[in-house]
PDB file of C-alpha atoms in Angstrom:
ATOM      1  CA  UNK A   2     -21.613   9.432  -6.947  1.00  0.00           C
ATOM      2  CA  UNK A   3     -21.136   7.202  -9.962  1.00  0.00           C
ATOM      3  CA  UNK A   4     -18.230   5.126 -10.706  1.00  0.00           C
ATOM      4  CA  UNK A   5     -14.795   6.878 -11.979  1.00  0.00           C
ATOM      5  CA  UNK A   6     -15.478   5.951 -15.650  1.00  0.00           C
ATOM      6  CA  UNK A   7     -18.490   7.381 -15.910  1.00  0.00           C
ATOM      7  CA  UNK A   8     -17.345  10.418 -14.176  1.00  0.00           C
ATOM      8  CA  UNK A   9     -14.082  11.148 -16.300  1.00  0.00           C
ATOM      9  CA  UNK A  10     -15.198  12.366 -19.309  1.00  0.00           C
ATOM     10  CA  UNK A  11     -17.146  15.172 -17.893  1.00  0.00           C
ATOM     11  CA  UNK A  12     -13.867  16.036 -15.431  1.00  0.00           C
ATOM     12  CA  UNK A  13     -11.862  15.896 -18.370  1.00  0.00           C
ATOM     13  CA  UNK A  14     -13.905  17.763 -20.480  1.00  0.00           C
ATOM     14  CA  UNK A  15     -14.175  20.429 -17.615  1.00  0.00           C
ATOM     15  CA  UNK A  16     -10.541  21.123 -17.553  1.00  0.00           C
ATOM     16  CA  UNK A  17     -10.120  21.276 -21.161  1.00  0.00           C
ATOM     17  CA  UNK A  18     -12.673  24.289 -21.086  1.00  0.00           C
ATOM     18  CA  UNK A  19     -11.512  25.759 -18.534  1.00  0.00           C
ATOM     19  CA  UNK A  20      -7.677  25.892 -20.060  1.00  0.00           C
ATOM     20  CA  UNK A  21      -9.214  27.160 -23.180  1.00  0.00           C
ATOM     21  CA  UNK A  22     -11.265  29.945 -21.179  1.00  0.00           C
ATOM     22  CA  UNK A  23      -8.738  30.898 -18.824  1.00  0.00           C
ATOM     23  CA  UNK A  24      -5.716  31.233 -21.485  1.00  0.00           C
ATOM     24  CA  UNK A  25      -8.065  33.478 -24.003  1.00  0.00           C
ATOM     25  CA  UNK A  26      -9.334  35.821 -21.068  1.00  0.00           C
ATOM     26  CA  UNK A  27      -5.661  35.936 -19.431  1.00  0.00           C
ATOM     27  CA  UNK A  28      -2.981  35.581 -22.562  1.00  0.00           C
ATOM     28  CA  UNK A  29      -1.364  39.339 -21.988  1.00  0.00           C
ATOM     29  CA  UNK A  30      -0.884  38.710 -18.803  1.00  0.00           C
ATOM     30  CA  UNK A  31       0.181  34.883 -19.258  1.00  0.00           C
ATOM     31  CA  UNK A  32       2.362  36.834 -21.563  1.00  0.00           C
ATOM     32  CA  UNK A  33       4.035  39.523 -19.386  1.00  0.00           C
ATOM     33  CA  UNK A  34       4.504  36.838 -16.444  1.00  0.00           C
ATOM     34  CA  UNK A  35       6.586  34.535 -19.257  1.00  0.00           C
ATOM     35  CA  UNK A  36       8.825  37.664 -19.709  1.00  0.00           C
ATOM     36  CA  UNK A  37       9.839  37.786 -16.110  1.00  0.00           C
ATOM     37  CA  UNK A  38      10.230  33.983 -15.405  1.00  0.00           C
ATOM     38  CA  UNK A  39      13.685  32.815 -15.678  1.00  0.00           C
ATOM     39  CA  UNK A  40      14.000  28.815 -15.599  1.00  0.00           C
ATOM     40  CA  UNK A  41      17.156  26.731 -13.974  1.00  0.00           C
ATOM     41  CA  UNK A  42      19.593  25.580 -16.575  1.00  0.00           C
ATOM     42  CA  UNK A  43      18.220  22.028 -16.199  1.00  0.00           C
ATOM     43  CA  UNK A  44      14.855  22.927 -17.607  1.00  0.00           C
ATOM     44  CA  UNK A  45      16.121  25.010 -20.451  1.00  0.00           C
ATOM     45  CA  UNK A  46      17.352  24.826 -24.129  1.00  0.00           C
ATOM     46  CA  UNK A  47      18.730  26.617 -26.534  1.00  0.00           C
ATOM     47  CA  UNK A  48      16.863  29.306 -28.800  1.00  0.00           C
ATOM     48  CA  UNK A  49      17.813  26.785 -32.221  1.00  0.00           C
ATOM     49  CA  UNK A  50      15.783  24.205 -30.643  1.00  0.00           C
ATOM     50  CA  UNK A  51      12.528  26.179 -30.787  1.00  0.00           C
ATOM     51  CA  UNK A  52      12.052  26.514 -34.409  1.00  0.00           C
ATOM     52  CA  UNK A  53      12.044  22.631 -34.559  1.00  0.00           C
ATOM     53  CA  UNK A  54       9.726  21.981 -31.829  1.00  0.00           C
ATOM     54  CA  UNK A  55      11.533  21.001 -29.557  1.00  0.00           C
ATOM     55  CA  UNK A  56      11.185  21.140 -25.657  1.00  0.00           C
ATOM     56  CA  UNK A  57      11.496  24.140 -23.809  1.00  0.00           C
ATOM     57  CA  UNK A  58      10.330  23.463 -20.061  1.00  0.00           C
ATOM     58  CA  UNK A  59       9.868  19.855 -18.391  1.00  0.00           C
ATOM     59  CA  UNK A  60       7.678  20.033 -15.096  1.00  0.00           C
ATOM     60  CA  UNK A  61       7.904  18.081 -11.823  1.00  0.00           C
ATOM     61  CA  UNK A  62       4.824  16.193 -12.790  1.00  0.00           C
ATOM     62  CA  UNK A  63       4.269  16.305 -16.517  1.00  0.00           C
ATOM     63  CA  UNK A  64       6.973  16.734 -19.032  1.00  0.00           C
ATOM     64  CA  UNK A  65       6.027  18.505 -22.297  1.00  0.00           C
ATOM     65  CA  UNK A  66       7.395  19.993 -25.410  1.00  0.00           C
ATOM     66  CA  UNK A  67       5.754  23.776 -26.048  1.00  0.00           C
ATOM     67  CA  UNK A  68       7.072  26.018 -28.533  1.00  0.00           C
ATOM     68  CA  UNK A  69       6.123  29.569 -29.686  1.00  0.00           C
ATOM     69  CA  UNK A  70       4.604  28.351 -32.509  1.00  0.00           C
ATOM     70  CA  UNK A  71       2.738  25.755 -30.533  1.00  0.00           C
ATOM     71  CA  UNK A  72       1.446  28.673 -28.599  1.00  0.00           C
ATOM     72  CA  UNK A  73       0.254  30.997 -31.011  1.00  0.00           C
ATOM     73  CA  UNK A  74      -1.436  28.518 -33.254  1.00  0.00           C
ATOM     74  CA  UNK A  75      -3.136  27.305 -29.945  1.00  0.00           C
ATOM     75  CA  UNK A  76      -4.467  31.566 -29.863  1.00  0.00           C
ATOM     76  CA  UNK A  77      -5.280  31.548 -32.971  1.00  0.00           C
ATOM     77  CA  UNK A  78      -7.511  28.179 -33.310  1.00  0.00           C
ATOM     78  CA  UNK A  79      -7.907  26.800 -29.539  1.00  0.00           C
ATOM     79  CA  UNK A  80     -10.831  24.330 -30.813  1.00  0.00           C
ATOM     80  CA  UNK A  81      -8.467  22.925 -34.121  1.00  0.00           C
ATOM     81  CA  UNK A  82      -5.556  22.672 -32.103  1.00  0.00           C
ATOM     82  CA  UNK A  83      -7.454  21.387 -28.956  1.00  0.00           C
ATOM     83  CA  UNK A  84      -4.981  21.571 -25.959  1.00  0.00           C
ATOM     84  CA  UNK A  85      -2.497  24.571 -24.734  1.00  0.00           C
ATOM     85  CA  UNK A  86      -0.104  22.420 -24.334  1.00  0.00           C
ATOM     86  CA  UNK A  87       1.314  19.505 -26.593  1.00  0.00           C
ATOM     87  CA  UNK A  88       0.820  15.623 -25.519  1.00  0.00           C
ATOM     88  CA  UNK A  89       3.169  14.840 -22.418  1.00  0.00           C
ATOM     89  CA  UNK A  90       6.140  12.496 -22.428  1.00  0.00           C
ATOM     90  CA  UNK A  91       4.156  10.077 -21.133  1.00  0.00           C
ATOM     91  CA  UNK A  92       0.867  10.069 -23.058  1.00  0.00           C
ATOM     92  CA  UNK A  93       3.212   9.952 -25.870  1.00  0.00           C
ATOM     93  CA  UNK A  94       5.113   7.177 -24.637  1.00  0.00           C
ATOM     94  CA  UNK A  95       1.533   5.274 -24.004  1.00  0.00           C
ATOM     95  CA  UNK A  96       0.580   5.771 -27.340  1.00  0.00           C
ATOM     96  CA  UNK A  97       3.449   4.681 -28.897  1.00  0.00           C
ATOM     97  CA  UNK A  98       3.329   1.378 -27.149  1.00  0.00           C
ATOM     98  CA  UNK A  99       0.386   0.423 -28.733  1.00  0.00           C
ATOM     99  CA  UNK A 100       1.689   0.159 -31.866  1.00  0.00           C
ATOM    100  CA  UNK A 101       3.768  -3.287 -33.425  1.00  0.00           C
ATOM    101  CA  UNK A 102       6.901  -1.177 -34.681  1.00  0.00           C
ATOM    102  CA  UNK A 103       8.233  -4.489 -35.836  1.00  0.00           C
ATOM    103  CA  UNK A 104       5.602  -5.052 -38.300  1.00  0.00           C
ATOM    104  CA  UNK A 105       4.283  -1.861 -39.063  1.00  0.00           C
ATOM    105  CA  UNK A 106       5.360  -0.613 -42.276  1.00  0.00           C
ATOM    106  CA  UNK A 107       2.909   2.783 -43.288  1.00  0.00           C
ATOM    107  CA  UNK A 108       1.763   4.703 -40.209  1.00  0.00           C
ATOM    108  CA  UNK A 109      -0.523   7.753 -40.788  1.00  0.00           C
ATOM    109  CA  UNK A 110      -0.869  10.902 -37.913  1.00  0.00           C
ATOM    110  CA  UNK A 111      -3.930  13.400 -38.406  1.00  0.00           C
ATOM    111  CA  UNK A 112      -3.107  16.581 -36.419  1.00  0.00           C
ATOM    112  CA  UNK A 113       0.142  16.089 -35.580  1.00  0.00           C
ATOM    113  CA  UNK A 114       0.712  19.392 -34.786  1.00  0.00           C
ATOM    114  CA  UNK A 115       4.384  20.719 -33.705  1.00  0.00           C
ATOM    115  CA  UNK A 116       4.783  16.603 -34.108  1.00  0.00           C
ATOM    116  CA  UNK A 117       5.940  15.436 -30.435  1.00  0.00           C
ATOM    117  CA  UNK A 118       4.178  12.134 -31.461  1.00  0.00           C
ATOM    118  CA  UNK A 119       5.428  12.036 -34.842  1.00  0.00           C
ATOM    119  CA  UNK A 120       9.120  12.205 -33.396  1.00  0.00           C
ATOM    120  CA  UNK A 121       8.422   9.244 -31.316  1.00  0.00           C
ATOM    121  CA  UNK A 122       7.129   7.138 -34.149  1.00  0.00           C
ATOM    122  CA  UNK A 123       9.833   8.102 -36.650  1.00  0.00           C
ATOM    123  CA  UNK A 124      12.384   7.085 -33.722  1.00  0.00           C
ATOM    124  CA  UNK A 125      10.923   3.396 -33.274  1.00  0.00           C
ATOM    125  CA  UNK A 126       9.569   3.070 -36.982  1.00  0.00           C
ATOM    126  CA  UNK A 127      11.676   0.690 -39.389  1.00  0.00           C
ATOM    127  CA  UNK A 128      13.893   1.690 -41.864  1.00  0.00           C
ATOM    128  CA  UNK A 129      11.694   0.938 -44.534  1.00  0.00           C
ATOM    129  CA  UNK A 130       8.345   2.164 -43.001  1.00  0.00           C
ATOM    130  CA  UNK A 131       6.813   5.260 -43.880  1.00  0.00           C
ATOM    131  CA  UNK A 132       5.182   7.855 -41.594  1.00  0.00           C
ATOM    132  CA  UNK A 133       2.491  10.100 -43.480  1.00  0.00           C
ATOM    133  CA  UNK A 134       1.415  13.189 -41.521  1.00  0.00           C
ATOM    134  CA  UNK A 135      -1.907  15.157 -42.392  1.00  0.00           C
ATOM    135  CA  UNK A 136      -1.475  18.374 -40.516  1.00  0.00           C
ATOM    136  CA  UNK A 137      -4.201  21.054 -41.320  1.00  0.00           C
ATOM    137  CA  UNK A 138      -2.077  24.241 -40.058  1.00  0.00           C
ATOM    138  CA  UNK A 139      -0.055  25.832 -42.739  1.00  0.00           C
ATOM    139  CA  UNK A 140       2.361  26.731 -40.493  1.00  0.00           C
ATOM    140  CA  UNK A 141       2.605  23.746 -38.214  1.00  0.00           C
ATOM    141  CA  UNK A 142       2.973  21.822 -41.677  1.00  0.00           C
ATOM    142  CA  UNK A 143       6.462  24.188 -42.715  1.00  0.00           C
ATOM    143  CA  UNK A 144       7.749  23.251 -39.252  1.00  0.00           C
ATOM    144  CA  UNK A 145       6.855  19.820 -39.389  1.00  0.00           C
ATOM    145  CA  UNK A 146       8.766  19.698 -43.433  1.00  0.00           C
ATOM    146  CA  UNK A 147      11.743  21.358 -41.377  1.00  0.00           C
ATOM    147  CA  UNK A 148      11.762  18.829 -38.981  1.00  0.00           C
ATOM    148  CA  UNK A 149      11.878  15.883 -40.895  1.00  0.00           C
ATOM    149  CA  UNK A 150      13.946  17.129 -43.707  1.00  0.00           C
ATOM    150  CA  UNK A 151      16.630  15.056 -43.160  1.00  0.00           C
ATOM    151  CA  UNK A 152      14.296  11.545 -42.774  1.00  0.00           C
ATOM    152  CA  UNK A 153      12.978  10.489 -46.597  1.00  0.00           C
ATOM    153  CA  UNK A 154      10.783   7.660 -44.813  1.00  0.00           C
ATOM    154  CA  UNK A 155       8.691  10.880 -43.429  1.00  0.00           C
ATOM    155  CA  UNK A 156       5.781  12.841 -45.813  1.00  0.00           C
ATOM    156  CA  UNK A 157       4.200  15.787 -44.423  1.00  0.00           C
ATOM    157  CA  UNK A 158       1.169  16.032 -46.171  1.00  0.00           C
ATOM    158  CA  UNK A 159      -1.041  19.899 -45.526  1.00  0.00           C
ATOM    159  CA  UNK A 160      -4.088  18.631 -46.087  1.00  0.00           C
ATOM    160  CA  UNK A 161      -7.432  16.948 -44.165  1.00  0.00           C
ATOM    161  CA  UNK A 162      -7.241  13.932 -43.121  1.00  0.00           C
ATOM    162  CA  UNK A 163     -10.123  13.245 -45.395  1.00  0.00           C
ATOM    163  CA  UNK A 164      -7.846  13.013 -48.003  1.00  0.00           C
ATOM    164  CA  UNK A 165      -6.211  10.086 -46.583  1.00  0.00           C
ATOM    165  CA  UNK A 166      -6.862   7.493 -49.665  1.00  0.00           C
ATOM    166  CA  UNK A 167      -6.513   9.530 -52.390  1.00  0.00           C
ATOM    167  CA  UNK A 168      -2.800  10.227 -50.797  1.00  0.00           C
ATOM    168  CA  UNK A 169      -2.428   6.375 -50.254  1.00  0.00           C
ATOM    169  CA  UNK A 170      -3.035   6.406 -54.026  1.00  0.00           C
ATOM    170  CA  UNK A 171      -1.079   8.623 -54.789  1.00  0.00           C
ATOM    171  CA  UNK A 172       2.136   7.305 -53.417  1.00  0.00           C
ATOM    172  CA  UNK A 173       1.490   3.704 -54.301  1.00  0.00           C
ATOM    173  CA  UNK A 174       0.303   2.450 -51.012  1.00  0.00           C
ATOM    174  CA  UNK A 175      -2.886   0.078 -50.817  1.00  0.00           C
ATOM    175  CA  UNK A 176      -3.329   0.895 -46.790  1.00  0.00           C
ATOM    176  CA  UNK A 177      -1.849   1.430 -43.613  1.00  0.00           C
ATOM    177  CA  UNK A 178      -1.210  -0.413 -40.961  1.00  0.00           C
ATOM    178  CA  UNK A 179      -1.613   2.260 -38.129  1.00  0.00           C
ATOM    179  CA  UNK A 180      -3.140   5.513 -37.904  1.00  0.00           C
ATOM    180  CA  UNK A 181      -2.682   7.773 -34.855  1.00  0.00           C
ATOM    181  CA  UNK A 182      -5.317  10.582 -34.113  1.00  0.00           C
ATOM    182  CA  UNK A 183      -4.992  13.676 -31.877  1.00  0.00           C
ATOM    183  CA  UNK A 184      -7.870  15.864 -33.566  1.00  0.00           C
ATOM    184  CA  UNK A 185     -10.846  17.038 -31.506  1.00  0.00           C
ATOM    185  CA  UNK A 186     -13.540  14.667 -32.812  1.00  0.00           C
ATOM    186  CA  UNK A 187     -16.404  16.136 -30.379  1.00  0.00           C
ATOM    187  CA  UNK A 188     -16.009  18.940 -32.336  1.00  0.00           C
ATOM    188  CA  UNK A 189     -16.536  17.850 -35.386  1.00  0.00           C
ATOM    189  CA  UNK A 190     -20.597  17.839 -36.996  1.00  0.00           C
ATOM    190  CA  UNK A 191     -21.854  13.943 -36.462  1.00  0.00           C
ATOM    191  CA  UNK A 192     -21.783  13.800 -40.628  1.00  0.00           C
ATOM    192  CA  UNK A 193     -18.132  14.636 -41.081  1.00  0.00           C
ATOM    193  CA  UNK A 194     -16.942  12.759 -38.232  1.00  0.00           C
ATOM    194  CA  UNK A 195     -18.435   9.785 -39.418  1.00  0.00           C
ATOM    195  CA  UNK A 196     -17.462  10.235 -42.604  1.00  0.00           C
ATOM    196  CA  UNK A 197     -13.911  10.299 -41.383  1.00  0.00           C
ATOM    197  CA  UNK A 198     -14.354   7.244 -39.771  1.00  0.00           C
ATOM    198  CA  UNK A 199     -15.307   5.747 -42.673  1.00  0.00           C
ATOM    199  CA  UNK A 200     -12.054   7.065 -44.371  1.00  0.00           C
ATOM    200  CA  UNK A 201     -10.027   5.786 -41.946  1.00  0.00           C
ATOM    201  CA  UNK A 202     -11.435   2.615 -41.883  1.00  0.00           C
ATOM    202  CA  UNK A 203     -11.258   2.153 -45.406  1.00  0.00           C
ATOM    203  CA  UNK A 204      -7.681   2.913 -45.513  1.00  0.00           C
ATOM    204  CA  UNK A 205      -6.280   0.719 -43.025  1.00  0.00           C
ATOM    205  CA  UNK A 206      -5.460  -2.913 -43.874  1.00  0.00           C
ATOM    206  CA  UNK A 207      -6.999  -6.077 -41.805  1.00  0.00           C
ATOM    207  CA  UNK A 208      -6.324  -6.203 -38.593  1.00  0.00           C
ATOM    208  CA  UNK A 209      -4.315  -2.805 -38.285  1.00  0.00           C
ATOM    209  CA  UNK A 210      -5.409  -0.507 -35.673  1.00  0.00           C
ATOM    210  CA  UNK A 211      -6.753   3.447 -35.274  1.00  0.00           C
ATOM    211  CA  UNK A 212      -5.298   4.476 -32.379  1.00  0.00           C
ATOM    212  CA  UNK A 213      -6.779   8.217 -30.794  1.00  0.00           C
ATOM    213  CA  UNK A 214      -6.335   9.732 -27.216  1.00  0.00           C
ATOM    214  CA  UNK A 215      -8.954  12.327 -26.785  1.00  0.00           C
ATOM    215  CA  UNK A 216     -10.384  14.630 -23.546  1.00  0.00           C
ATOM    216  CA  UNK A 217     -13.800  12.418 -24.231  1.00  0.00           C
ATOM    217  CA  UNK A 218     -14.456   8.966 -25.363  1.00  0.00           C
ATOM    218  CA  UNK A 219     -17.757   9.820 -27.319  1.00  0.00           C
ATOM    219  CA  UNK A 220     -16.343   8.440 -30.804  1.00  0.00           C
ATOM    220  CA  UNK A 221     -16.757   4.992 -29.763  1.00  0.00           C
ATOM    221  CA  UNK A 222     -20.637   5.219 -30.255  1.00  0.00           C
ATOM    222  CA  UNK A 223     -20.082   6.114 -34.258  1.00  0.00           C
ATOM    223  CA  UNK A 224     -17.006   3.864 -34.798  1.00  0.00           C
ATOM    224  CA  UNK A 225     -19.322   1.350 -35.594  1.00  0.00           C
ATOM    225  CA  UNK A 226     -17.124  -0.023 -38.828  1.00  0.00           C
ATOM    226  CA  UNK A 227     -14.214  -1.724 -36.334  1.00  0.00           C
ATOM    227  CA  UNK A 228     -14.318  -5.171 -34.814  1.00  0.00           C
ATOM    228  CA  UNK A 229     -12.945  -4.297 -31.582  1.00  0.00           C
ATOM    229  CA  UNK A 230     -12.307  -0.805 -29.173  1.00  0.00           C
ATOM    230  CA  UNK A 231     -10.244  -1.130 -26.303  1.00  0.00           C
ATOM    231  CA  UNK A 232      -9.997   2.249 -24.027  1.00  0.00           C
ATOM    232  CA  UNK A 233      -7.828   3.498 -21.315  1.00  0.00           C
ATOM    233  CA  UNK A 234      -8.382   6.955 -19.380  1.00  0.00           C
ATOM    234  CA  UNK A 235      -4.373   8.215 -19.109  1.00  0.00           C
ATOM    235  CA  UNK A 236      -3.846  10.593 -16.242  1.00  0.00           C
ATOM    236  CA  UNK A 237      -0.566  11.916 -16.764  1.00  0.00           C
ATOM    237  CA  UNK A 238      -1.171  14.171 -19.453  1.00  0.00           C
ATOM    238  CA  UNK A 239      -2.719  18.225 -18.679  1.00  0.00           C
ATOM    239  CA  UNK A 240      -5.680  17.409 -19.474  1.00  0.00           C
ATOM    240  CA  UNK A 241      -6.079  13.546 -18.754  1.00  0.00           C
ATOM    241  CA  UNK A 242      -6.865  11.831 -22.189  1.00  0.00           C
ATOM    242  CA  UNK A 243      -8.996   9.004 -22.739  1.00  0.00           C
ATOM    243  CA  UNK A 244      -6.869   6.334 -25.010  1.00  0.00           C
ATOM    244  CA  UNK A 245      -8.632   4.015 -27.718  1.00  0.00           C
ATOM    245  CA  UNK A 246      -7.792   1.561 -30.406  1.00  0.00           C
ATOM    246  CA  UNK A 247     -10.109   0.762 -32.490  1.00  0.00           C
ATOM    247  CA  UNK A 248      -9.098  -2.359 -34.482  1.00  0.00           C
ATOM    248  CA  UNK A 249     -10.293  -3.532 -38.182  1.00  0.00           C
ATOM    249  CA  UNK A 250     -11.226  -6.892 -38.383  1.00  0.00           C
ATOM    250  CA  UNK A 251      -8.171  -9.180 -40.057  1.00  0.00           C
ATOM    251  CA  UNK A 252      -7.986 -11.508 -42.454  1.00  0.00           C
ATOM    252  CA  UNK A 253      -9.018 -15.236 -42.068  1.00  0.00           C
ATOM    253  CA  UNK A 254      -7.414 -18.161 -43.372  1.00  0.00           C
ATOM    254  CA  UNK A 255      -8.969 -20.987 -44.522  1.00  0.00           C
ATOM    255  CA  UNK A 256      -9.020 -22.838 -40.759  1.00  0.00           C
ATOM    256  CA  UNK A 257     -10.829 -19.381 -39.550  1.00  0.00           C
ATOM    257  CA  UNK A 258      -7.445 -18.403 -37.788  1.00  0.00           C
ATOM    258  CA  UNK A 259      -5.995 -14.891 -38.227  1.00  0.00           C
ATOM    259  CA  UNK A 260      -3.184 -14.360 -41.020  1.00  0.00           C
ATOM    260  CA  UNK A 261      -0.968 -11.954 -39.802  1.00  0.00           C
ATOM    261  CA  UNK A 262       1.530 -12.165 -42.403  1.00  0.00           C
ATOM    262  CA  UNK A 263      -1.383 -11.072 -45.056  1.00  0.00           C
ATOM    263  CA  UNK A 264      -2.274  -8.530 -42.830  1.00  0.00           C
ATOM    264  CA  UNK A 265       0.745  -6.461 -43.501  1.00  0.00           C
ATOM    265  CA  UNK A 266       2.129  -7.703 -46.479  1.00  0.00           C
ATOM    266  CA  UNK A 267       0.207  -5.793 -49.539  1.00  0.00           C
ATOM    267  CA  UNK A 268       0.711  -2.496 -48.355  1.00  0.00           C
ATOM    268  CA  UNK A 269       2.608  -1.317 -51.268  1.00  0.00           C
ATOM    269  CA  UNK A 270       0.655  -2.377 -54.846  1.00  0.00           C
ATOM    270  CA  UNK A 271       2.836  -3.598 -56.933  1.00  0.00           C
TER     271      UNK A 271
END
């Protein structure tokens, strides 16, 4: 028996397959069982709520938003989407502590999905930050504009994260500081997925960090670009997610000591 880290990935891994197998064998009746379950008050919401995203049923163990929407874009592309079930209050949580809120002033998602991260980051980010979500999924993207309608510091942006500097361009913004990453990136052919890592690099400024939580933790062997990758295997989520930030070198100063302040100052050209 090897040690638990080495063992993880493949235990993750087997539950994520075995979600995906089980809820495209067994949706009609997964279906006709949701019709007759009736939930206590305490774990239920009101019907608005749903077209926003919001949550709909919190476990004993795991609490997590799911949606209709959520659901059938999950049918309809298990391997985009990745998981049945959104990122739990926790693993959110987790993520969302790895990020400097008090510097950070551009933050970019890829995947975000029905956006239960992308809530928690527009809730902590500054007033003057921006939040730039790359979601795929035509329709996740509509209920992600719908969400954030109201919050101008918040761009949904339908299009792959590949895109990801020409959009910086676009909007006047040299890099970011953060970018958070949900997509499956085992899936993904070894060319594109290092490609994207070479966008994503590229587009964050010195010292910021890409921060993903994934079923495996195979991307570290072709993030080859960052100075530093610090992982965590996260238990409380269904399935358990293997956390990383990778981190971009920053800039020196003239002593050899790290510059913060330059780090996150020239993220908007002038």
């Amino acid at each position: 028996m090897g040690p638990i880290h080495q063992l993880a990935p493949a235990h993750a891994r087997f539950i994520h397959d075995l979600i995906i197998i089980k809820t495209r064998i067994n949706v009609k009746s997964f279906w006709r069982l949701g019709q007759k379950l009736h939930f206590p008050p305490d774990r239920q919401v009101s019907s608005a709520a749903f077209a926003a995203g919001q949550a709909k049923c919190r476990g004993e163990l795991f609490a997590f938003a799911m949606s209709v929407l959520f659901f059938k874009r999950f049918l309809k592309r298990p391997f985009q989407i990745a998981s049945i079930v959104p990122s739990s209050q926790a693993l959110v949580e987790r993520v969302a502590s790895k990020i400097d809120f008090k510097r950070a002033r551009v933050i970019a998602e890829y995947g975000p999905g029905e956006g239960v991260h992308s809530r928690a980051l527009a809730q902590r980010m500054r007033p003057d930050a921006q939040l730039l979500l790359f979601e795929l999924d035509p329709a996740f993207s509509r209920d992600l504009a719908r969400q954030f309608a109201g919050d101008r510091r918040v761009r949904v942006i339908n299009a792959n994260a590949m895109t990801i500097r020409s959009e910086l361009i676009q909007r006047g913004i040299v890099q970011c500081d953060y970018i958070i990453s949900g997509i499956p990136f085992s899936i993904l052919e070894k060319e594109k997925k290092r490609n994207l890592l070479q966008q994503t690099h590229e587009a964050l400024a010195p010292g910021g960090a890409f921060i993903i939580y994934q079923v495996t933790n195979e991307l570290r062997q072709h993030a080859t670009d960052f100075a530093s990758a610090a992982s965590e295997y996260f238990l409380q989520n269904i399935p358990p997610m293997f956390i990383t930030v990778f981190r971009k070198a920053a800039v020196a100063n003239g002593n050899g000591a790290v510059d913060l302040a330059a780090r996150l100052s020239s993220n908007y050209a002038q």
